[in-house]
Protein backbone atom coordinates (compact mmCIF):
# COMPACT_ATOMS: atom_id res chain seq x y z
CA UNK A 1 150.30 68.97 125.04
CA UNK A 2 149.51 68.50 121.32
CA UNK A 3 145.95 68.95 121.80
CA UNK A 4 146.34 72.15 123.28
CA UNK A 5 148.80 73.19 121.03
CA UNK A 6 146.27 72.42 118.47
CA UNK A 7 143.62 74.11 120.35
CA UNK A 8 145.08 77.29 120.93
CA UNK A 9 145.92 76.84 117.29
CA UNK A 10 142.51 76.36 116.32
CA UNK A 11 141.79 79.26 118.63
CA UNK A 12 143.82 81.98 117.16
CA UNK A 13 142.68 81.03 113.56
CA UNK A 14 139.37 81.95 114.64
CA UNK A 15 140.15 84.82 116.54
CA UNK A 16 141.71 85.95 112.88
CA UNK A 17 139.12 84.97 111.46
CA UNK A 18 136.55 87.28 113.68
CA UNK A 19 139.11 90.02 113.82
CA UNK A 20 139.14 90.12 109.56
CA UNK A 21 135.59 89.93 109.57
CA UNK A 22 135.21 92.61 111.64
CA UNK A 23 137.47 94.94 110.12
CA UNK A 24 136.41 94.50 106.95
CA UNK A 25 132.44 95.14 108.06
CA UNK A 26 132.31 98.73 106.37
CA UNK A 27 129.30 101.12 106.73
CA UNK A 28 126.55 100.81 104.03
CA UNK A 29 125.16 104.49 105.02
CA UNK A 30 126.00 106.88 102.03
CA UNK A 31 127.82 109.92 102.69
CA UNK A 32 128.54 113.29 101.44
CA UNK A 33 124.85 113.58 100.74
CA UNK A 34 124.16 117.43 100.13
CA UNK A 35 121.31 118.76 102.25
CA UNK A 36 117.47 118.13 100.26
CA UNK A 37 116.21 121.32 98.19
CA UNK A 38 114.29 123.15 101.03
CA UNK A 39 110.36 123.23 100.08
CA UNK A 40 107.64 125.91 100.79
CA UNK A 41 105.12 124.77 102.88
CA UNK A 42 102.70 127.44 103.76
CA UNK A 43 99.69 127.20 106.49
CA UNK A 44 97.56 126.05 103.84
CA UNK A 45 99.12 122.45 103.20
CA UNK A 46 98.35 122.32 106.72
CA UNK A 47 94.98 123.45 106.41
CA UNK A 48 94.55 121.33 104.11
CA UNK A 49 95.61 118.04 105.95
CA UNK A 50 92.94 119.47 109.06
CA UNK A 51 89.96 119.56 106.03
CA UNK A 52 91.19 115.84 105.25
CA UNK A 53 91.71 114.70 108.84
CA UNK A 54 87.88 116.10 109.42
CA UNK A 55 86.13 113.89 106.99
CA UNK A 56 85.43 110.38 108.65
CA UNK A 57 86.74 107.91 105.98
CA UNK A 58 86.25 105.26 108.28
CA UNK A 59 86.35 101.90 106.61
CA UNK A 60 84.41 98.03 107.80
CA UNK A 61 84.59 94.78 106.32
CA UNK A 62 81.15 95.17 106.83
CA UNK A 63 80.61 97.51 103.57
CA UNK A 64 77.07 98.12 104.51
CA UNK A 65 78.48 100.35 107.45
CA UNK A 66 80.75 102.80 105.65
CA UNK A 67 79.54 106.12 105.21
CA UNK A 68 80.42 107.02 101.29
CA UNK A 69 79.37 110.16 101.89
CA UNK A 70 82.41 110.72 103.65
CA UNK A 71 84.68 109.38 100.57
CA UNK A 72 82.93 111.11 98.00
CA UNK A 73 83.87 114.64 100.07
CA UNK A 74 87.16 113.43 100.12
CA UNK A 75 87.75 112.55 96.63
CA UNK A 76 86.25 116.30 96.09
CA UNK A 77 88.46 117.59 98.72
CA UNK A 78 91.74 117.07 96.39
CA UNK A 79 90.25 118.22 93.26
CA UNK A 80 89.89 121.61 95.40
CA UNK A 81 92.89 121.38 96.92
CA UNK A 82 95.19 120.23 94.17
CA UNK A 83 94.21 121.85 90.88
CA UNK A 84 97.11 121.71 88.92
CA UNK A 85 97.31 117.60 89.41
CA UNK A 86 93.52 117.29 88.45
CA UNK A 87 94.10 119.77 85.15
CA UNK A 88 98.05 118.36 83.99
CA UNK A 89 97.94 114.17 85.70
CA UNK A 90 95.99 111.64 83.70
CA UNK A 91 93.48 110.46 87.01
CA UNK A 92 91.60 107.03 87.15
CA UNK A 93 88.75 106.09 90.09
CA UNK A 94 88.67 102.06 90.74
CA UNK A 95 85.49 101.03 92.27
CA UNK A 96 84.29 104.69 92.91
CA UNK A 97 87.23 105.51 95.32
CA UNK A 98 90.16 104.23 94.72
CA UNK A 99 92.81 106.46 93.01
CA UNK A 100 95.28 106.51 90.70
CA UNK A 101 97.46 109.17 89.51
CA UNK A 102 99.68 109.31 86.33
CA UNK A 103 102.55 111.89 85.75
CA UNK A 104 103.87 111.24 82.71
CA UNK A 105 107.40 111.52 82.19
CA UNK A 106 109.93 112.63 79.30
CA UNK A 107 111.89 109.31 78.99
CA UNK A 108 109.64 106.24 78.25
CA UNK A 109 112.52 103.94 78.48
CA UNK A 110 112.52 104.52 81.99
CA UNK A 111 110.33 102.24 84.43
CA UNK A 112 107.73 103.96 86.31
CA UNK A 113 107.92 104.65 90.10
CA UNK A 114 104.68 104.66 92.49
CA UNK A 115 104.00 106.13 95.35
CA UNK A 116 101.21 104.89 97.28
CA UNK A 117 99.38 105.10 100.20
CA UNK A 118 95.24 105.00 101.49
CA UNK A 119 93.48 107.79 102.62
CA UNK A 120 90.83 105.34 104.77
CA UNK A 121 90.84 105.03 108.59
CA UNK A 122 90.19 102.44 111.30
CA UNK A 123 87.20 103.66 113.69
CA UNK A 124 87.61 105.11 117.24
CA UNK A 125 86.87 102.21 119.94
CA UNK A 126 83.83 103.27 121.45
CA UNK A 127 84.30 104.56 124.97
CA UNK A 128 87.47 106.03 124.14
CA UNK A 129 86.95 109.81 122.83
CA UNK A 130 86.96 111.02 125.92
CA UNK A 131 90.82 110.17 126.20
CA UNK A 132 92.04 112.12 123.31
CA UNK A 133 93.26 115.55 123.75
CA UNK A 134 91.43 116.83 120.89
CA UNK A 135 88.98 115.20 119.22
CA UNK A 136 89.41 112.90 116.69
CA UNK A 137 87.84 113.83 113.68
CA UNK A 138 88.30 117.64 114.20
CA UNK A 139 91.55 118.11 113.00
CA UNK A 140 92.80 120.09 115.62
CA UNK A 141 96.58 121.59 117.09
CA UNK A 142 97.74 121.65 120.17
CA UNK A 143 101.79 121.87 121.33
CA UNK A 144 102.87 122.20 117.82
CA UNK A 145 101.15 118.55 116.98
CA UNK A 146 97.69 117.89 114.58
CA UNK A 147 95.45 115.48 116.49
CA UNK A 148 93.49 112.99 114.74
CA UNK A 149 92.52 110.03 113.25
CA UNK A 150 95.03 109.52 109.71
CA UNK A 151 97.98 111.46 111.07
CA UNK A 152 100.16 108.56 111.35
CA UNK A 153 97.83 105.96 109.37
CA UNK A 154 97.84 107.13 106.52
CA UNK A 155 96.45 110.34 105.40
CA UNK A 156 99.39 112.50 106.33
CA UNK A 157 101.25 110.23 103.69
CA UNK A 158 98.93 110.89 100.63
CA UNK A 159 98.05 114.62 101.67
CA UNK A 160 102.23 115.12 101.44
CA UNK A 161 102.86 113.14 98.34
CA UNK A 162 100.09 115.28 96.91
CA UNK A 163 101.38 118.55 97.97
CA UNK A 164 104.76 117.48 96.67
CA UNK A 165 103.30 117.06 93.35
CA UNK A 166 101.52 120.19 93.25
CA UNK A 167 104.62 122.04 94.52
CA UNK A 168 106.88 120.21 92.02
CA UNK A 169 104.09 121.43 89.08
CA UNK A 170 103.86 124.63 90.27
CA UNK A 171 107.62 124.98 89.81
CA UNK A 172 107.84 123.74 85.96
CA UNK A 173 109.36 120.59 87.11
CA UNK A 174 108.32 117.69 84.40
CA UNK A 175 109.66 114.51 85.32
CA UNK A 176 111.85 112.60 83.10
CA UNK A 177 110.71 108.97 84.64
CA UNK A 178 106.85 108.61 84.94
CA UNK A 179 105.51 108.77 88.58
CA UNK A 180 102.33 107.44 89.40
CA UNK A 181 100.16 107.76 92.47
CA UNK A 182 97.65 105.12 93.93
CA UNK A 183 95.78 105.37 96.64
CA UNK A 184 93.57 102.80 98.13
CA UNK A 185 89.98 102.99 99.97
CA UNK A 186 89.62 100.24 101.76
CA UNK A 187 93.56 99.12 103.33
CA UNK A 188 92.89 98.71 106.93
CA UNK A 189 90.01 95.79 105.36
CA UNK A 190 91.38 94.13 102.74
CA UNK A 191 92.75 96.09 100.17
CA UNK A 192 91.09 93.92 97.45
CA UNK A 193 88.52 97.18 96.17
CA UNK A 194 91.39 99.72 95.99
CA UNK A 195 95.04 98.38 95.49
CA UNK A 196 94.46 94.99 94.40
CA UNK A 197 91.96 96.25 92.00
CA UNK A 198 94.58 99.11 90.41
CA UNK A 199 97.38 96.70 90.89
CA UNK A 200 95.49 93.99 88.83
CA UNK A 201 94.94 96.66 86.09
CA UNK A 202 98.80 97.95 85.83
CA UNK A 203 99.30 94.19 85.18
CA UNK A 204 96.81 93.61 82.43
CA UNK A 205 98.38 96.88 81.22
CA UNK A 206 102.17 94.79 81.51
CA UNK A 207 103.16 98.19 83.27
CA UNK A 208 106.37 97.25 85.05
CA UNK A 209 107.30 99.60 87.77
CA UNK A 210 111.01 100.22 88.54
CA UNK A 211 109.82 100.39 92.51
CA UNK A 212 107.12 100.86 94.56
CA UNK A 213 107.31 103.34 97.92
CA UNK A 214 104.62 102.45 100.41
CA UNK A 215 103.49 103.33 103.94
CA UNK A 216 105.50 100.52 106.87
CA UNK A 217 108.85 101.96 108.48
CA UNK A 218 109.31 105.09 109.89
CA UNK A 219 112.11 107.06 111.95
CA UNK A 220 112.86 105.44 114.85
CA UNK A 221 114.05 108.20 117.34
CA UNK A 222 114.90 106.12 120.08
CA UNK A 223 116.94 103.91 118.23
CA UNK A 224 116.95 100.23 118.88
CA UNK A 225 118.60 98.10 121.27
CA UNK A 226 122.91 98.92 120.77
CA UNK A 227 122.38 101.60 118.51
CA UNK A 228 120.14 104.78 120.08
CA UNK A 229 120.41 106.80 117.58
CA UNK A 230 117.42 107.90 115.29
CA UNK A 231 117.16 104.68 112.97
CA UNK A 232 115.41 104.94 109.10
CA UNK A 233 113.83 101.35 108.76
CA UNK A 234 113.01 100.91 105.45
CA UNK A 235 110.87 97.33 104.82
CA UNK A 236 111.94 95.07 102.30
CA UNK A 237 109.35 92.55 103.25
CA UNK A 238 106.14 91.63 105.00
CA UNK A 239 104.77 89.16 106.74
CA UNK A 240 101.68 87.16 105.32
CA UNK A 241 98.26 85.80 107.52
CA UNK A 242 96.51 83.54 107.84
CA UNK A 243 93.63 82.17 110.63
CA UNK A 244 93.50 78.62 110.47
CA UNK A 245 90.56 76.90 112.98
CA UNK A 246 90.66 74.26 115.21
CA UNK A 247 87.43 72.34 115.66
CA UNK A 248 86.46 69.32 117.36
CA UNK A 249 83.00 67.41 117.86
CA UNK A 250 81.93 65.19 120.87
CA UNK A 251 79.11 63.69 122.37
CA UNK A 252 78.37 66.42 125.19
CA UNK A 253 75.92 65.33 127.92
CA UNK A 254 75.89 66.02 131.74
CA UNK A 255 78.83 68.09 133.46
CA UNK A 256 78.47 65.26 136.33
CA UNK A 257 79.38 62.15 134.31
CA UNK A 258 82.62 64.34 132.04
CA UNK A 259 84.50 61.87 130.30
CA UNK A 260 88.16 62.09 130.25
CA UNK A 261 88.80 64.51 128.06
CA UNK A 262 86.02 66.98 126.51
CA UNK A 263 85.75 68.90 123.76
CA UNK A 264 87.06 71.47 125.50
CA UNK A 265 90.15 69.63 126.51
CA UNK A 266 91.31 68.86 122.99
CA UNK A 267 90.67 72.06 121.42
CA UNK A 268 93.04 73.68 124.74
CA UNK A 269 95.52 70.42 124.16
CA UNK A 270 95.90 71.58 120.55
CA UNK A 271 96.44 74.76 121.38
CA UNK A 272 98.46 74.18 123.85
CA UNK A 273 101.23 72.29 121.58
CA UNK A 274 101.25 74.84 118.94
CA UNK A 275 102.09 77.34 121.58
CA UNK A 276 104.67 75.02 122.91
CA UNK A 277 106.14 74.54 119.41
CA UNK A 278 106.80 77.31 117.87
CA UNK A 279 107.89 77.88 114.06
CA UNK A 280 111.65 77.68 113.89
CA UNK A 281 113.83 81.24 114.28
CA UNK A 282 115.16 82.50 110.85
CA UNK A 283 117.71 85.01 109.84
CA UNK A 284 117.27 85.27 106.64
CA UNK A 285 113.84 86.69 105.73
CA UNK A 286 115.63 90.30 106.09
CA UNK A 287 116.95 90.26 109.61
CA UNK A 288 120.80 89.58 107.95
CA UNK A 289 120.18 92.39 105.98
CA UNK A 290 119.18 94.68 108.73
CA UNK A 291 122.72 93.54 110.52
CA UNK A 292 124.46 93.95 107.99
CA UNK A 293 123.41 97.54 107.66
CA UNK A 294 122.99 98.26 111.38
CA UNK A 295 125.74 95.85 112.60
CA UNK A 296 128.98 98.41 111.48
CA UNK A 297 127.22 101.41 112.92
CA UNK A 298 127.32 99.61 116.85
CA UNK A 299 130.44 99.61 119.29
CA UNK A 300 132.97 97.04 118.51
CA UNK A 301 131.85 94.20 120.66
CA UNK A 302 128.31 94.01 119.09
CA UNK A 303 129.86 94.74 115.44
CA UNK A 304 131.97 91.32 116.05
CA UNK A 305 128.98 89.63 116.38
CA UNK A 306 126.96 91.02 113.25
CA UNK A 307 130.15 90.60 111.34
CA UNK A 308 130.37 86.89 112.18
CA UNK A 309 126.14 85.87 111.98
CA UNK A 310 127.88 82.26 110.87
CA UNK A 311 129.19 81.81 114.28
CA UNK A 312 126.73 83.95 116.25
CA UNK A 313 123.03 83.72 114.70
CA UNK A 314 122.27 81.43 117.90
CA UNK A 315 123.23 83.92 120.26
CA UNK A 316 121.33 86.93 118.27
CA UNK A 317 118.73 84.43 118.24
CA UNK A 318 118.35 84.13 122.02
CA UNK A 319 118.86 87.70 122.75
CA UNK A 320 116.28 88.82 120.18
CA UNK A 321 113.61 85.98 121.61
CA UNK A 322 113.36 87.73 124.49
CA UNK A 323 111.23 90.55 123.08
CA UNK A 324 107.85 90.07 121.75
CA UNK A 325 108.57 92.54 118.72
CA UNK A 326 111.95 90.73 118.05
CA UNK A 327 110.65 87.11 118.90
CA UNK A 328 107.88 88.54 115.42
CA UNK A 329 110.87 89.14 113.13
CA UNK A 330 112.49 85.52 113.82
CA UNK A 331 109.79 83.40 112.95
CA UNK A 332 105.93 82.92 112.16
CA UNK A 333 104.16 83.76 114.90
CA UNK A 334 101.64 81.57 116.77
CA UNK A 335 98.51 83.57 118.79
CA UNK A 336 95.17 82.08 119.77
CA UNK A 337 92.47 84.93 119.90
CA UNK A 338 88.79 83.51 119.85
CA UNK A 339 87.55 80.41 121.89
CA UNK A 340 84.03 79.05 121.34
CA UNK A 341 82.26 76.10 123.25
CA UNK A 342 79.82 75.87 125.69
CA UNK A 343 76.52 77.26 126.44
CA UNK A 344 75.50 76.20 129.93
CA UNK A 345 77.84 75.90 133.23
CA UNK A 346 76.66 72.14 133.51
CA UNK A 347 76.30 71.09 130.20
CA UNK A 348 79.36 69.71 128.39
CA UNK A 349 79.53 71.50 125.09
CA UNK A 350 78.93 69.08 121.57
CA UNK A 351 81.54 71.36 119.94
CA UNK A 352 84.52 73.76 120.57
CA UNK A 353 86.36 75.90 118.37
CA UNK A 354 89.41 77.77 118.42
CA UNK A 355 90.99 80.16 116.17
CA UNK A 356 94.60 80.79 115.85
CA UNK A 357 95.85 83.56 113.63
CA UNK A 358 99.78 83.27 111.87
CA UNK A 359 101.39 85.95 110.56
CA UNK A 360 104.11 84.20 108.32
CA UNK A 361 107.65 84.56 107.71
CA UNK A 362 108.64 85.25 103.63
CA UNK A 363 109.81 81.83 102.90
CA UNK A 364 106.88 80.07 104.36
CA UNK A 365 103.52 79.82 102.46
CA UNK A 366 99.83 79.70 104.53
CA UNK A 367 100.13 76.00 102.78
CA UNK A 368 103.32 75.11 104.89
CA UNK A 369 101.96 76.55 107.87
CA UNK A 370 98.79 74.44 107.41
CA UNK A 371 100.96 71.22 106.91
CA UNK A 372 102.73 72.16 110.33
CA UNK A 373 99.64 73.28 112.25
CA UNK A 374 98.45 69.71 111.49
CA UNK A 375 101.59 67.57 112.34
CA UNK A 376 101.87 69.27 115.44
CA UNK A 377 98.53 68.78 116.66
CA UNK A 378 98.79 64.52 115.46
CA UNK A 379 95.55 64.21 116.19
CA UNK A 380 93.30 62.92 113.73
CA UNK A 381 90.21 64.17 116.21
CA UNK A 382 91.05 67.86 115.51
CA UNK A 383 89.79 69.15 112.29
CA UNK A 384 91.94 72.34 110.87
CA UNK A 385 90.57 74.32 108.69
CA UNK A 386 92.17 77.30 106.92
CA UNK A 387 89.55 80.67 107.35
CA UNK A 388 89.46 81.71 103.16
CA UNK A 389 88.44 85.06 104.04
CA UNK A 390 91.66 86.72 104.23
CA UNK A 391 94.67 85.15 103.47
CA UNK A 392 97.95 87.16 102.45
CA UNK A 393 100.61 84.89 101.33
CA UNK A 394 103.81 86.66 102.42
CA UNK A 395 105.50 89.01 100.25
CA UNK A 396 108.82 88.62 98.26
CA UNK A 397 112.14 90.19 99.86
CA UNK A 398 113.13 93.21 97.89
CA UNK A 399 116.80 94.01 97.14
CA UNK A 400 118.28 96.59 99.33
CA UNK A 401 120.76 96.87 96.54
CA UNK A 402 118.19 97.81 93.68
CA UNK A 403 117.96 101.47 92.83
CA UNK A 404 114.82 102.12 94.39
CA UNK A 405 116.29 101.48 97.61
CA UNK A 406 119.47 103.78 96.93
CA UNK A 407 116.75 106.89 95.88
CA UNK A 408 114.88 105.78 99.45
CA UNK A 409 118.28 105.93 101.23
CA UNK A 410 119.72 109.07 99.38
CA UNK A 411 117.08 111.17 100.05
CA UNK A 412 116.30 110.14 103.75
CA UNK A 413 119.97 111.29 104.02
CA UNK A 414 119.20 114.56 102.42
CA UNK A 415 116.44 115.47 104.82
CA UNK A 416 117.01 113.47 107.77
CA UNK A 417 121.29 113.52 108.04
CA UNK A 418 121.64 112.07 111.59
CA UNK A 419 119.83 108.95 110.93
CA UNK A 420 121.07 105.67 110.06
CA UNK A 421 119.00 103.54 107.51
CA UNK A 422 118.62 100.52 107.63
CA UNK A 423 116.15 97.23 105.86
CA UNK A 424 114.15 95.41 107.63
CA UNK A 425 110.97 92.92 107.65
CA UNK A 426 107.49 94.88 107.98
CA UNK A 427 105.10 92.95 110.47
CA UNK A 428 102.14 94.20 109.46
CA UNK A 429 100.43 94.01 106.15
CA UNK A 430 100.47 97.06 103.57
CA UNK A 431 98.83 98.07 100.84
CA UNK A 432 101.95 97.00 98.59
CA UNK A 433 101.82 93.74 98.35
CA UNK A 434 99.64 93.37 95.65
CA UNK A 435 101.78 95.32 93.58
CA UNK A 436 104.33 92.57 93.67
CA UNK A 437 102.47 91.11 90.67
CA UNK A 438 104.30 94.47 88.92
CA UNK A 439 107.21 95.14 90.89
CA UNK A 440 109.82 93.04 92.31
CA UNK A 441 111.47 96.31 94.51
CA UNK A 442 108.81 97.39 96.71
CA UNK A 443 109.83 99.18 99.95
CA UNK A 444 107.82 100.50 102.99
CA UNK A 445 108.92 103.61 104.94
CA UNK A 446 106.88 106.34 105.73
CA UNK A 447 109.55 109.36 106.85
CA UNK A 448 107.59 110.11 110.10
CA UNK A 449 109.84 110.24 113.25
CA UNK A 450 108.76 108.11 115.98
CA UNK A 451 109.75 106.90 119.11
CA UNK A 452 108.51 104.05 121.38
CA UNK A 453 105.15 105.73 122.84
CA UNK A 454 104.35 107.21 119.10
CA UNK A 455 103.85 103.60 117.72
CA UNK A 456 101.08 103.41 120.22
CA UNK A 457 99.01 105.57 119.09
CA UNK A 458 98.89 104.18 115.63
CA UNK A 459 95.28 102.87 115.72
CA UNK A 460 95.17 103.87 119.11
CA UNK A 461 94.28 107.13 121.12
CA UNK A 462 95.86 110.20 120.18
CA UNK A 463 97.18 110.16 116.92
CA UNK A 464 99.29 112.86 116.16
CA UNK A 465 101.58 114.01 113.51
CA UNK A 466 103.89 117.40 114.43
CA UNK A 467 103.64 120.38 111.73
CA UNK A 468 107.54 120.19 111.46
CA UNK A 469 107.13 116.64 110.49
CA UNK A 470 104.27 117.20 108.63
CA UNK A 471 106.28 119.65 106.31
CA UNK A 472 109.31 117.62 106.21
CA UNK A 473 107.36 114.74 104.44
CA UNK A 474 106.36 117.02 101.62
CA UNK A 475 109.74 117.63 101.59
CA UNK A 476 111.32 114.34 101.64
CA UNK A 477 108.38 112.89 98.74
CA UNK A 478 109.22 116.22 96.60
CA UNK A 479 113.48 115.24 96.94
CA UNK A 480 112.62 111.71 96.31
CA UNK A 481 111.03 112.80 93.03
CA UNK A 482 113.61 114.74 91.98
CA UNK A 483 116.09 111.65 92.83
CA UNK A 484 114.13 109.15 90.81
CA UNK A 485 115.08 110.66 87.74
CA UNK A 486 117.92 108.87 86.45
């Protein structure tokens, strides 16, 4: 009987302690934010995104391949378009075509902000221009949408920011805080001509930025899973890459004397354990934060459970597993994507090689995953070797606290009231972090609603961007100007 006095003791103590937590898990979304400043935005900013949307800024690792031509028309495109930022902004070109923008402000006490973005492209898969609804490099409307390549990634971003700018100078404004611009030619490569380049330059400068805005989130309209409402995720983090290759090295000979194991074999046995193993779930490389914003917004019997991530972070674990895009923001993720061995169906290939890319969790290094890659694997027959091509080490976690953040959050409010906002970890790699050399707040969110079939056509077939949403970015850069000021 004393044991299950003690239990039910121990029972109701927690139940308390749940309860308290619960109760005292209190919205983070601000309120009695007034309605942004409404902006005019004529047919010509739109005409002016089809002119950019039209020129094929197409960018290849291969460098040989890009068409410059292209570029150059581009980079005379905005002096056109924008003449009051080319006659009262201070303008810098790294490596020909990368851009960057200074608006000097009244107060130099105050920290700088940027606002970034990059105007180049990833090419159409051949085969597939037959499945857009309009073509896409012609810049054309249908429904109420603008088809083409850059709507979502990323030209739409830059062309607003720009227009915001010009708006905001045609209006007198003159910022108290400095606000720069940068935009990169070369993102969906590397980044290293364009934003590494200016980012390196702001450092030998020691120009430190109170935050940095770049493309990553967007306005989830379909919610997510126990909240379906439309859902502001702002990143606060991104994941870094890495390829690492597995090689091995045998004698080959005749397919009709194999020995137990070929090359082949080990390279798949290798694999096959680091598939089996996966890195270990975290919560705390910005998925806490996201609950901790999101969790007070859901029902009761979900807000129990982000309340209490102590007791729970197992279960959210499990439940968030079971998706491929959640399983992405729990750990580093593991995914095999070229094989090589083998020349001849009865010759037993000398060597085989696979390649596994990572795209790592902040708290991990491309050192650490190395280190695991190879204790997993125990097999001293199995060479891994880390590609040096591209490696991104992943970014810092930025404070969702920091003022930047606040000036993201108050002015998504302004323009976009329904919506809940929210942190979370980017998967994909941006522009911004090489700007972490200059910042320690950098945030990704581009204010483009979105719902589940959108996302798809990011880099995919039939990119779109509607004119409403169009003109509510130029309004929601020119508010968050106007909120940086302080």
């Amino acid at each position: 009987m004393k044991r299950l006095r003690w239990l039910l003791i121990g029972l109701a103590v927690l139940l308390l302690v749940l309860l308290v937590n619960t109760l005292r898990f209190s919205s983070k979304q601000l309120s009695d934010v007034p309605p942004a400043a409404s902006v005019s935005v004529g047919d010509s900013a739109v005409n002016r995104l089809v002119a950019a949307l039209r020129l094929r800024t197409v960018s290849y690792s291969d460098e040989s391949l890009t068409d410059t031509t292209q570029f150059d028309q581009f980079l005379s495109l905005l002096q056109q378009s924008f003449p009051r930022i080319h006659q009262q902004l201070k303008r810098e070109t790294f490596n020909q075509y990368g851009l960057l923008y200074e608006w000097k402000g009244k107060n130099p006490a105050l920290k700088p902000v940027l606002l970034t973005g990059h105007y180049d492209v990833v090419p159409v898969i051949q085969g597939t221009q037959k499945m857009w609804k309009r073509p896409p490099f012609d810049g054309l409307l249908e429904g109420g949408f603008l088809y083409g390549r850059g709507t979502l990634d990323d030209k739409s971003s830059v062309m607003a920011q720009l227009e915001a700018v010009e708006g905001l100078l045609a209006t007198g404004f003159q910022p108290e805080r400095t606000i720069m611009l940068a935009y990169g030619q070369d993102e969906e490569v590397t980044g290293f001509r364009g934003a590494q380049t200016m980012a390196a330059e702001l450092e030998r400068r020691k120009i430190t930025l109170e935050y940095v805005l770049d493309e990553g989130g967007v306005i989830k309209t379909d919610g997510i899973p126990g909240l379906p409402r439309p859902v502001a995720l702002i990143g606060i983090g991104e994941k870094g890459y890495a390829s690492i290759e597995l090689t091995t090295v045998s004698k080959g000979g005749h397919s009709s004397m194999p020995p137990k194991q070929t090359s082949i074999g080990l390279v798949a046995e290798a694999v096959s354990k680091l598939e089996k193993n996966p890195f270990p779930a975290r919560l705390d490389a910005g998925l806490d934060q996201m609950f901790t914003y999101i969790g007070p917004e859901m029902p009761f019997g979900q807000r129990i459970v982000f309340a209490n991530q102590w007791l729970f972070a197992p279960l959210i674990t499990r439940i968030m597993a079971q998706s491929n895009s959640g399983n992405a923001t729990l750990r580093t993720t593991t995914a095999p994507t070229i094989f090589q061995a083998g020349v001849k169906d009865n010759v037993l290939p000398i060597e085989a090689t696979a390649t596994i890319n990572f795209r790592i969790l902040p708290g991990e290094t491309v050192e650490t995953v190395a280190e695991r890659v190879k204790e997993v694997i125990d097999d001293e027959r199995i060479q891994v070797n880390v590609l040096k091509k591209f490696i991104s080490q992943p970014s810092p976690v930025s404070n969702p606290n920091a003022l930047g953040f606040e000036r993201i959050h108050r002015t998504i409010k302004g323009v976009y009231p329904e919506t809940i906002v929210t942190p979370y970890l980017t998967l994909g790699g941006t522009d911004s972090r090489f700007y972490a050399r200059v910042c320690p707040q950098i945030y990704r969110f581009s204010p483009t609603p979105m719902n589940d079939e959108d996302t798809q056509r990011v880099h995919g077939t039939n990119e779109r961007i509607s004119l409403k949403d169009y003109r509510n970015m130029i309004r929601f850069y020119a508010t968050l100007i106007r909120n940086s000021q302080n």
